[in-house]
Short mmCIF file of C-alpha atoms and ligand atoms in Angstrom, two decimals:
data_model
loop_
_atom_site.label_atom_id
_atom_site.label_comp_id
_atom_site.label_asym_id
_atom_site.label_seq_id
_atom_site.Cartn_x
_atom_site.Cartn_y
_atom_site.Cartn_z
CA MET A 125 -24.64 17.16 32.56
CA PRO A 126 -22.19 15.88 30.05
CA GLU A 127 -20.85 18.37 27.23
CA THR A 128 -22.69 18.08 23.89
CA PRO A 129 -20.49 17.68 20.80
CA ILE A 130 -21.16 21.19 20.05
CA GLU A 131 -20.22 22.62 23.32
CA ALA A 132 -17.01 20.39 22.98
CA ILE A 133 -16.38 22.15 19.74
CA GLU A 134 -16.85 25.70 21.46
CA ARG A 135 -14.55 24.60 24.23
CA LYS A 136 -11.81 23.61 22.07
CA LEU A 137 -12.05 26.83 20.00
CA LEU A 138 -11.51 28.82 22.96
CA GLU A 139 -8.70 26.69 24.15
CA ARG A 140 -7.01 27.03 20.91
CA ILE A 141 -7.07 30.93 20.95
CA ASP A 142 -5.32 30.75 24.30
CA ILE A 143 -2.80 27.97 22.98
CA LEU A 144 -1.63 30.19 19.92
CA ALA A 145 -1.43 33.32 22.14
CA SER A 146 1.29 31.30 23.92
CA ILE A 147 3.38 30.97 20.72
CA SER A 148 5.38 34.14 20.69
CA SER A 149 8.67 35.35 20.20
CA ASP A 150 8.40 37.59 23.04
CA PHE A 151 7.45 36.79 26.73
CA ASP A 152 5.26 39.66 27.48
CA GLY A 153 2.95 40.08 24.49
CA ILE A 154 2.15 38.02 21.42
CA THR A 155 4.39 38.40 18.49
CA ARG A 156 4.35 35.85 15.45
CA ILE A 157 6.28 37.07 12.39
CA PHE A 158 6.43 35.75 8.84
CA LEU A 159 8.89 32.50 8.57
CA SER A 160 9.61 32.61 12.16
CA LYS A 161 9.77 29.40 14.30
CA GLU A 162 6.89 30.42 16.18
CA MET A 163 5.22 30.66 12.86
CA ASP A 164 6.31 27.10 12.10
CA THR A 165 5.04 25.84 15.51
CA ALA A 166 1.70 27.60 15.07
CA ALA A 167 1.39 26.14 11.38
CA LYS A 168 1.89 22.58 12.63
CA LEU A 169 -0.89 23.18 15.49
CA ILE A 170 -3.24 24.55 12.89
CA LYS A 171 -2.76 21.73 10.63
CA LEU A 172 -3.47 19.17 13.36
CA TRP A 173 -6.73 20.91 14.31
CA MET A 174 -7.60 21.06 10.59
CA ASN A 175 -7.07 17.17 10.51
CA ASN A 176 -8.97 16.61 13.78
CA ALA A 177 -11.83 18.71 12.15
CA GLY A 178 -11.90 16.29 9.24
CA LEU A 179 -9.92 18.18 6.53
CA VAL A 180 -6.89 17.17 4.67
CA ALA A 181 -4.31 19.71 5.56
CA ASN A 182 -1.03 20.87 4.22
CA VAL A 183 1.31 23.82 4.58
CA ASP A 184 2.01 25.20 1.41
CA PRO A 185 5.67 26.66 0.21
CA LEU A 186 5.08 29.95 1.74
CA GLN A 187 3.87 28.79 5.15
CA ASN A 188 0.15 29.27 4.38
CA VAL A 189 -1.93 26.30 6.11
CA ILE A 190 -4.65 24.87 3.69
CA GLY A 191 -7.38 22.45 4.98
CA SER A 192 -9.69 20.77 2.61
CA TRP A 193 -12.89 19.37 2.80
CA PRO A 194 -12.90 16.05 0.63
CA SER A 195 -15.72 15.26 -1.16
CA GLU A 196 -16.30 13.05 -4.18
CA ASN A 197 -19.51 14.99 -5.25
CA ALA A 198 -18.10 18.49 -4.53
CA LYS A 199 -18.39 21.07 -7.42
CA ALA A 200 -16.72 24.14 -8.50
CA PRO A 201 -16.78 27.05 -7.60
CA ALA A 202 -15.18 26.43 -4.36
CA ILE A 203 -15.80 28.16 -1.13
CA HIS A 204 -12.64 29.50 0.79
CA LEU A 205 -12.93 30.73 4.34
CA GLY A 206 -10.10 31.61 6.81
CA SER A 207 -8.07 34.63 7.98
CA HIS A 208 -4.23 35.23 8.84
CA TYR A 209 -2.21 33.68 11.87
CA ASP A 210 0.65 36.16 11.77
CA THR A 211 0.56 39.07 14.04
CA VAL A 212 2.00 42.58 14.49
CA ILE A 213 4.46 43.01 17.16
CA ASN A 214 3.11 42.98 20.77
CA ALA A 215 -0.46 41.96 19.39
CA GLY A 216 -3.65 40.84 20.86
CA ARG A 217 -4.90 37.20 20.74
CA PHE A 218 -7.95 37.57 18.29
CA ASP A 219 -6.89 39.56 15.34
CA GLY A 220 -6.87 37.05 12.45
CA ILE A 221 -6.39 33.96 14.45
CA LEU A 222 -10.27 34.09 15.65
CA GLY A 223 -11.41 34.11 11.90
CA LEU A 224 -9.09 31.09 11.11
CA LEU A 225 -10.23 29.03 14.38
CA LEU A 226 -13.77 29.88 13.86
CA SER A 227 -13.52 28.57 10.49
CA ILE A 228 -11.79 25.28 11.66
CA ALA A 229 -14.45 25.00 14.41
CA ALA A 230 -17.41 25.64 11.82
CA ILE A 231 -16.29 22.95 9.76
CA GLU A 232 -16.01 20.50 12.91
CA VAL A 233 -19.59 21.56 13.67
CA LEU A 234 -20.84 20.73 9.99
CA GLN A 235 -18.98 17.56 9.86
CA THR A 236 -20.46 16.45 13.49
CA GLU A 237 -23.80 17.38 11.94
CA GLY A 238 -23.11 14.89 9.09
CA TYR A 239 -23.28 17.64 6.56
CA THR A 240 -22.30 16.90 2.93
CA PRO A 241 -21.09 19.93 1.06
CA LYS A 242 -22.17 20.75 -2.39
CA HIS A 243 -18.95 22.67 -3.23
CA TYR A 244 -15.31 22.43 -2.34
CA ILE A 245 -14.75 23.92 0.83
CA ASN A 246 -10.94 25.23 1.99
CA VAL A 247 -10.11 26.72 5.19
CA LEU A 248 -6.90 28.95 4.61
CA GLY A 249 -4.67 30.30 7.11
CA PHE A 250 -2.53 32.97 5.72
CA CYS A 251 1.04 33.37 6.97
CA ASP A 252 1.66 36.96 6.40
CA GLU A 253 -1.28 39.70 6.39
CA GLU A 254 0.24 42.24 8.63
CA GLY A 255 3.64 42.63 6.47
CA VAL A 256 5.80 43.27 9.60
CA ARG A 257 9.05 41.47 8.23
CA TYR A 258 9.18 42.69 4.79
CA HIS A 259 6.94 45.62 4.88
CA THR A 260 4.67 44.14 2.30
CA THR A 261 1.15 43.19 3.06
CA PHE A 262 -1.15 40.13 1.96
CA LEU A 263 1.83 37.90 1.01
CA GLY A 264 -0.29 34.82 1.90
CA SER A 265 -3.34 35.50 0.39
CA SER A 266 -1.63 37.08 -2.89
CA PHE A 267 0.21 33.73 -3.19
CA LEU A 268 -3.06 31.40 -3.01
CA CYS A 269 -4.67 33.88 -5.53
CA GLY A 270 -1.82 33.36 -7.84
CA THR A 271 -0.79 37.16 -7.75
CA PHE A 272 2.19 36.98 -5.56
CA ASP A 273 4.97 39.18 -6.76
CA LEU A 274 8.20 37.00 -7.35
CA GLU A 275 10.20 40.14 -6.68
CA ALA A 276 9.14 40.15 -3.34
CA LEU A 277 11.71 37.06 -2.70
CA ASP A 278 14.50 39.25 -2.74
CA LYS A 279 13.18 41.90 -0.36
CA VAL A 280 15.26 41.99 2.91
CA ASP A 281 14.33 42.42 6.51
CA GLU A 282 15.99 44.50 9.21
CA GLN A 283 18.57 42.04 9.79
CA GLY A 284 19.39 41.86 6.04
CA ILE A 285 18.01 38.31 5.71
CA SER A 286 15.98 38.02 2.20
CA MET A 287 12.67 36.21 2.08
CA ARG A 288 14.57 33.67 0.07
CA GLU A 289 16.99 33.15 2.67
CA ALA A 290 14.10 33.03 5.41
CA LEU A 291 12.33 30.43 3.53
CA LYS A 292 15.32 28.33 3.10
CA ALA A 293 16.32 28.58 6.75
CA ARG A 294 12.79 27.33 7.65
CA GLY A 295 13.06 24.41 5.28
CA TYR A 296 10.93 25.72 2.45
CA ASP A 297 12.06 25.55 -1.47
CA ALA A 298 11.70 29.07 -2.69
CA GLU A 299 11.60 27.36 -6.24
CA LYS A 300 8.30 25.82 -5.51
CA ILE A 301 6.60 29.15 -5.13
CA GLU A 302 6.86 29.67 -8.70
CA ALA A 303 5.77 26.41 -9.72
CA THR A 304 2.87 26.45 -7.23
CA LYS A 305 -0.78 26.77 -8.74
CA PRO A 306 -3.22 29.21 -7.19
CA ILE A 307 -6.03 27.73 -5.10
CA ILE A 308 -8.30 30.87 -4.98
CA LEU A 309 -9.92 31.17 -8.64
CA PRO A 310 -12.16 33.57 -10.36
CA GLY A 311 -15.82 32.69 -9.84
CA ASP A 312 -14.56 31.14 -6.11
CA LEU A 313 -16.23 32.48 -2.98
CA PHE A 314 -14.10 33.81 -0.28
CA ILE A 315 -15.09 34.72 3.25
CA GLU A 316 -13.53 36.09 6.26
CA ALA A 317 -14.63 36.41 9.92
CA HIS A 318 -12.62 39.24 11.88
CA ILE A 319 -12.68 41.35 14.85
CA GLU A 320 -14.24 44.50 14.11
CA GLN A 321 -11.08 46.59 15.23
CA GLY A 322 -13.61 49.54 15.81
CA PRO A 323 -16.30 50.50 18.29
CA ALA A 324 -19.53 50.57 16.06
CA LEU A 325 -20.68 46.93 17.24
CA GLU A 326 -20.22 47.70 21.21
CA ALA A 327 -22.32 51.21 20.28
CA LEU A 328 -24.90 49.11 18.66
CA ASP A 329 -25.01 46.44 21.56
CA LEU A 330 -24.78 43.45 18.90
CA PRO A 331 -22.17 40.76 18.57
CA LEU A 332 -22.04 40.52 14.69
CA ALA A 333 -21.90 42.52 11.73
CA VAL A 334 -22.01 42.13 7.75
CA VAL A 335 -19.05 43.97 6.08
CA SER A 336 -20.07 46.08 3.07
CA GLY A 337 -16.66 46.67 1.79
CA ILE A 338 -13.23 47.98 2.58
CA ALA A 339 -12.19 51.52 2.32
CA ALA A 340 -9.93 53.02 -0.01
CA GLN A 341 -6.87 54.03 1.78
CA THR A 342 -3.74 56.69 1.07
CA ARG A 343 -0.94 57.69 3.17
CA LEU A 344 0.79 60.95 2.57
CA GLU A 345 4.01 62.41 3.92
CA VAL A 346 4.14 66.13 4.11
CA LYS A 347 7.61 68.01 4.40
CA VAL A 348 7.16 71.49 5.48
CA THR A 349 10.56 73.57 5.04
CA GLY A 350 10.99 76.87 6.79
CA LYS A 351 14.02 78.74 8.23
CA ALA A 352 15.52 77.47 11.59
CA GLY A 353 16.48 80.42 13.74
CA HIS A 354 17.31 81.37 17.40
CA ALA A 355 14.26 81.57 19.59
CA GLY A 356 15.45 84.54 21.54
CA THR A 357 16.53 86.93 18.70
CA THR A 358 14.17 86.30 15.88
CA PRO A 359 11.27 88.71 15.58
CA PRO A 360 7.88 87.60 14.32
CA LYS A 361 8.21 89.13 11.05
CA LEU A 362 11.49 87.31 10.26
CA ARG A 363 10.35 83.98 11.19
CA GLN A 364 9.44 81.03 8.80
CA ASP A 365 8.40 78.66 11.39
CA ALA A 366 7.73 75.21 9.85
CA LEU A 367 5.96 73.64 12.98
CA THR A 368 3.38 76.51 13.23
CA ALA A 369 2.79 75.96 9.60
CA ALA A 370 2.28 72.29 9.95
CA ALA A 371 0.11 72.90 13.00
CA GLU A 372 -2.42 74.99 10.76
CA MET A 373 -2.17 72.28 8.28
CA ILE A 374 -2.83 69.67 10.84
CA LEU A 375 -6.25 71.58 12.06
CA GLU A 376 -6.99 71.59 8.07
CA VAL A 377 -6.69 67.89 8.25
CA GLU A 378 -9.13 67.81 11.25
CA LYS A 379 -11.52 70.07 9.25
CA THR A 380 -11.28 67.75 6.44
CA LEU A 381 -12.18 64.74 8.88
CA LYS A 382 -15.15 66.52 10.14
CA SER A 383 -16.52 67.62 6.60
CA GLU A 384 -18.17 63.98 6.04
CA GLU A 385 -19.29 61.03 8.13
CA SER A 386 -17.60 58.54 5.99
CA LEU A 387 -14.24 60.17 5.88
CA ARG A 388 -11.34 59.28 8.13
CA ALA A 389 -8.21 61.70 8.05
CA THR A 390 -5.53 61.37 10.71
CA VAL A 391 -2.21 62.86 11.28
CA GLY A 392 -0.40 60.11 13.49
CA HIS A 393 3.30 60.82 13.30
CA ILE A 394 5.28 64.24 13.09
CA LYS A 395 9.08 64.93 13.19
CA ILE A 396 10.69 68.54 13.46
CA SER A 397 14.13 69.76 13.36
CA PRO A 398 16.23 71.12 15.04
CA ASN A 399 13.79 69.79 17.80
CA ALA A 400 15.31 71.94 20.57
CA SER A 401 13.51 74.08 23.06
CA ASN A 402 15.39 77.23 22.10
CA ALA A 403 15.03 76.81 18.37
CA ILE A 404 12.47 77.88 15.63
CA PRO A 405 11.74 74.71 13.76
CA GLY A 406 13.20 74.65 10.33
CA GLN A 407 11.34 71.60 9.05
CA ALA A 408 8.22 69.55 10.00
CA VAL A 409 7.49 66.19 8.50
CA PHE A 410 4.18 64.67 9.15
CA SER A 411 1.99 61.85 7.87
CA ILE A 412 -1.62 61.67 6.81
CA ASP A 413 -3.61 58.75 6.92
CA LEU A 414 -6.90 59.25 4.57
CA ARG A 415 -9.52 56.60 3.93
CA TYR A 416 -12.83 56.69 1.94
CA PRO A 417 -15.40 54.25 1.04
CA ASN A 418 -14.55 54.59 -2.67
CA TYR A 419 -11.31 55.23 -4.64
CA ASP A 420 -12.72 58.27 -6.54
CA GLY A 421 -14.31 59.97 -3.24
CA LEU A 422 -10.73 59.35 -1.81
CA GLN A 423 -9.00 61.02 -4.71
CA THR A 424 -11.32 64.12 -4.65
CA THR A 425 -10.66 64.42 -0.84
CA LYS A 426 -7.11 64.16 -1.24
CA ALA A 427 -6.85 66.66 -4.03
CA SER A 428 -8.81 69.22 -2.27
CA LEU A 429 -6.76 68.71 0.91
CA MET A 430 -3.54 69.10 -0.87
CA LYS A 431 -4.69 72.28 -2.39
CA ALA A 432 -5.62 73.60 1.00
CA LEU A 433 -2.30 72.72 2.73
CA LYS A 434 -0.59 74.33 -0.36
CA ALA A 435 -2.39 77.47 0.29
CA ILE A 436 -1.47 77.42 4.15
CA ALA A 437 2.04 77.06 2.96
CA ASN A 438 1.86 80.01 0.55
CA GLN A 439 0.46 82.35 2.87
CA ARG A 440 2.84 81.40 5.64
CA GLU A 441 5.90 81.53 2.84
CA VAL A 442 7.24 78.05 3.81
CA GLY A 443 8.10 75.41 1.35
CA ILE A 444 5.84 72.16 1.02
CA VAL A 445 6.49 68.84 -0.57
CA ILE A 446 3.55 66.26 -0.52
CA ASP A 447 4.55 62.78 -1.25
CA CYS A 448 1.92 59.68 -1.68
CA VAL A 449 3.65 56.89 0.17
CA GLN A 450 1.02 54.19 0.05
CA GLU A 451 -2.27 53.85 -1.70
CA THR A 452 -4.74 50.94 -1.98
CA GLY A 453 -8.30 50.81 -3.95
CA SER A 454 -11.54 50.20 -2.08
CA SER A 455 -13.13 46.88 -2.52
CA GLU A 456 -16.73 46.11 -2.23
CA CYS A 457 -18.21 42.80 -0.66
CA ASP A 458 -20.39 40.68 -3.03
CA PRO A 459 -23.94 41.43 -2.78
CA PHE A 460 -25.09 37.81 -2.72
CA ILE A 461 -22.72 37.01 0.08
CA GLN A 462 -23.81 40.20 1.87
CA GLU A 463 -27.46 39.18 1.54
CA THR A 464 -26.83 35.61 2.78
CA MET A 465 -24.76 36.75 5.63
CA CYS A 466 -27.60 39.35 6.80
CA HIS A 467 -30.19 36.50 6.55
CA SER A 468 -27.90 34.19 8.57
CA LEU A 469 -27.03 36.91 11.18
CA SER A 470 -30.61 37.86 11.59
CA LYS A 471 -31.41 34.41 12.95
CA PHE A 472 -29.07 34.88 15.94
CA GLN A 473 -29.18 38.60 16.91
CA GLU A 474 -31.73 41.30 16.52
CA GLY A 475 -31.06 42.65 12.91
CA ALA A 476 -27.88 42.65 11.05
CA PRO A 477 -26.01 45.92 10.73
CA THR A 478 -23.60 46.63 7.81
CA LEU A 479 -20.46 48.04 8.51
CA LEU A 480 -17.84 49.37 6.12
CA SER A 481 -14.18 48.14 7.20
CA GLY A 482 -11.51 51.06 7.66
CA ALA A 483 -8.82 48.46 8.30
CA GLY A 484 -7.18 46.31 5.41
CA HIS A 485 -7.90 42.72 5.53
CA ASP A 486 -6.94 39.73 3.25
CA THR A 487 -10.41 40.06 1.69
CA LEU A 488 -9.13 43.33 0.20
CA LYS A 489 -6.58 41.67 -1.68
CA ILE A 490 -8.64 38.50 -2.59
CA ALA A 491 -11.41 40.66 -3.84
CA GLN A 492 -9.13 41.33 -6.93
CA THR A 493 -9.41 37.80 -7.89
CA CYS A 494 -13.09 36.35 -6.73
CA HIS A 495 -16.18 37.30 -4.75
CA THR A 496 -15.56 38.18 -1.12
CA GLY A 497 -17.55 38.68 1.92
CA MET A 498 -16.84 39.51 5.54
CA MET A 499 -18.33 39.22 9.02
CA PHE A 500 -17.24 41.42 11.72
CA ILE A 501 -17.21 40.17 15.57
CA ARG A 502 -17.50 42.72 18.43
CA CYS A 503 -14.16 43.45 20.24
CA ARG A 504 -13.95 45.41 23.54
CA ASP A 505 -13.49 49.19 23.20
CA GLY A 506 -12.84 48.43 19.61
CA LEU A 507 -9.38 48.04 20.69
CA SER A 508 -6.82 45.76 18.55
CA HIS A 509 -3.09 45.42 17.74
CA HIS A 510 -2.75 45.56 21.55
CA PRO A 511 -2.51 42.88 24.25
CA ASP A 512 -5.51 43.91 25.82
CA GLU A 513 -7.60 43.22 22.63
CA TYR A 514 -10.51 41.18 23.79
CA THR A 515 -13.75 39.29 22.27
CA SER A 516 -15.96 37.68 24.86
CA PRO A 517 -16.67 33.79 25.13
CA GLN A 518 -20.35 34.53 24.39
CA ASP A 519 -19.62 36.50 21.11
CA ILE A 520 -17.37 34.03 19.93
CA ARG A 521 -19.95 31.20 20.54
CA ALA A 522 -22.67 33.62 18.58
CA ALA A 523 -20.00 34.15 15.73
CA LEU A 524 -19.67 30.13 15.58
CA LYS A 525 -23.26 29.67 15.22
CA ALA A 526 -23.62 32.43 12.62
CA TRP A 527 -20.48 31.28 10.79
CA VAL A 528 -21.78 27.82 10.32
CA GLU A 529 -25.33 28.80 9.22
CA ILE A 530 -23.28 31.20 6.41
CA ILE A 531 -21.23 28.40 5.30
CA ARG A 532 -24.20 26.17 5.04
CA SER A 533 -26.45 28.71 3.25
CA LEU A 534 -23.77 29.86 0.86
CA ASP A 535 -23.03 26.33 -0.04
CA GLN A 536 -26.79 25.45 -0.53
CA GLU A 537 -27.68 28.68 -2.51
CA LEU A 538 -24.54 29.15 -4.83
CA ASP A 539 -25.03 27.95 -8.41
CA SER A 540 -22.41 25.38 -9.47
ZN1 ZN B 883 -6.23 40.93 10.89
#
């Protein structure tokens, strides 16, 4: 049996995921970092695929790829869809890329069906979501929203190359960044499809979910100061062991984690000194990653955890300094978009679960400008940011069907 046009689009989508996975600065894994030559190669291909899907495509002054559906009758507000095409170091092949390629494929399906959109539709490929090179996330999406911080141009990477210099080296004009008008405007809609990066959909035995929002997140650094001493000569009474104090504090973090279903609390990094087998640790520095569905709840949890850690320090007679290293507020997905997505998903699977995203996404940034929504796609073992990241072709086909339906429904139901 010859391939139908829709089957051909599905096949191309799967092939494109593999092609982009082969564009990497290291041979073993997948690594595509902002303003690298690999990103340029990927941008050219994405632009070509957008053109093939019937979109008018270009690469903007920051390396975002934008594909617009030209239509004389299309009205504002616009509908934007997409995700990022940069990666972490040694990444998997689906994070970001799947959402972007799925959006291009969905447009191709709609164009093949002869669909005429009521609104402007743009497919967006964001150049830097992961923030690997300049340790600043959401550069691509903030630029398209008009909220890009121009001071970021003077940030330098680990080689001492400023963003301004890196742009120039790739043939971009940093001056154009200031003059470029935003594409994502208040009142517009933005939707993103993304692998779940968690195990909930596997547990539910379903391929797709609607995202209710993105959790607020804070990162703390806790420095515990005791007194270094000889392991053989210092009796218990004279010890101020920074590591045993930190250990008790880490168990307190775990107690916090278990205190509420929707809370996430993790200690993922610890450094001690002197870090020698015959010495009592004089200092321990560890991280705490706290996430909660809303910002106020996060603040309450943070305050009570800090109080508990200080009490432990007090009781063990060690010093404690807690610094907040990073903090982002939560974002709620738009109720109208969530409802439309639930309705669309229910047509293709048994129910439409709603999940909160514990991971940050471009959607979090874009939610500060316009209405947003997200769809999650199941990934094996919830694994992400790893070469073994995997989403099955069946789930990708299911995601494409649902995504086409979601775009069409939003376009039909959104008031102009
Ligand atoms: Zn991602």
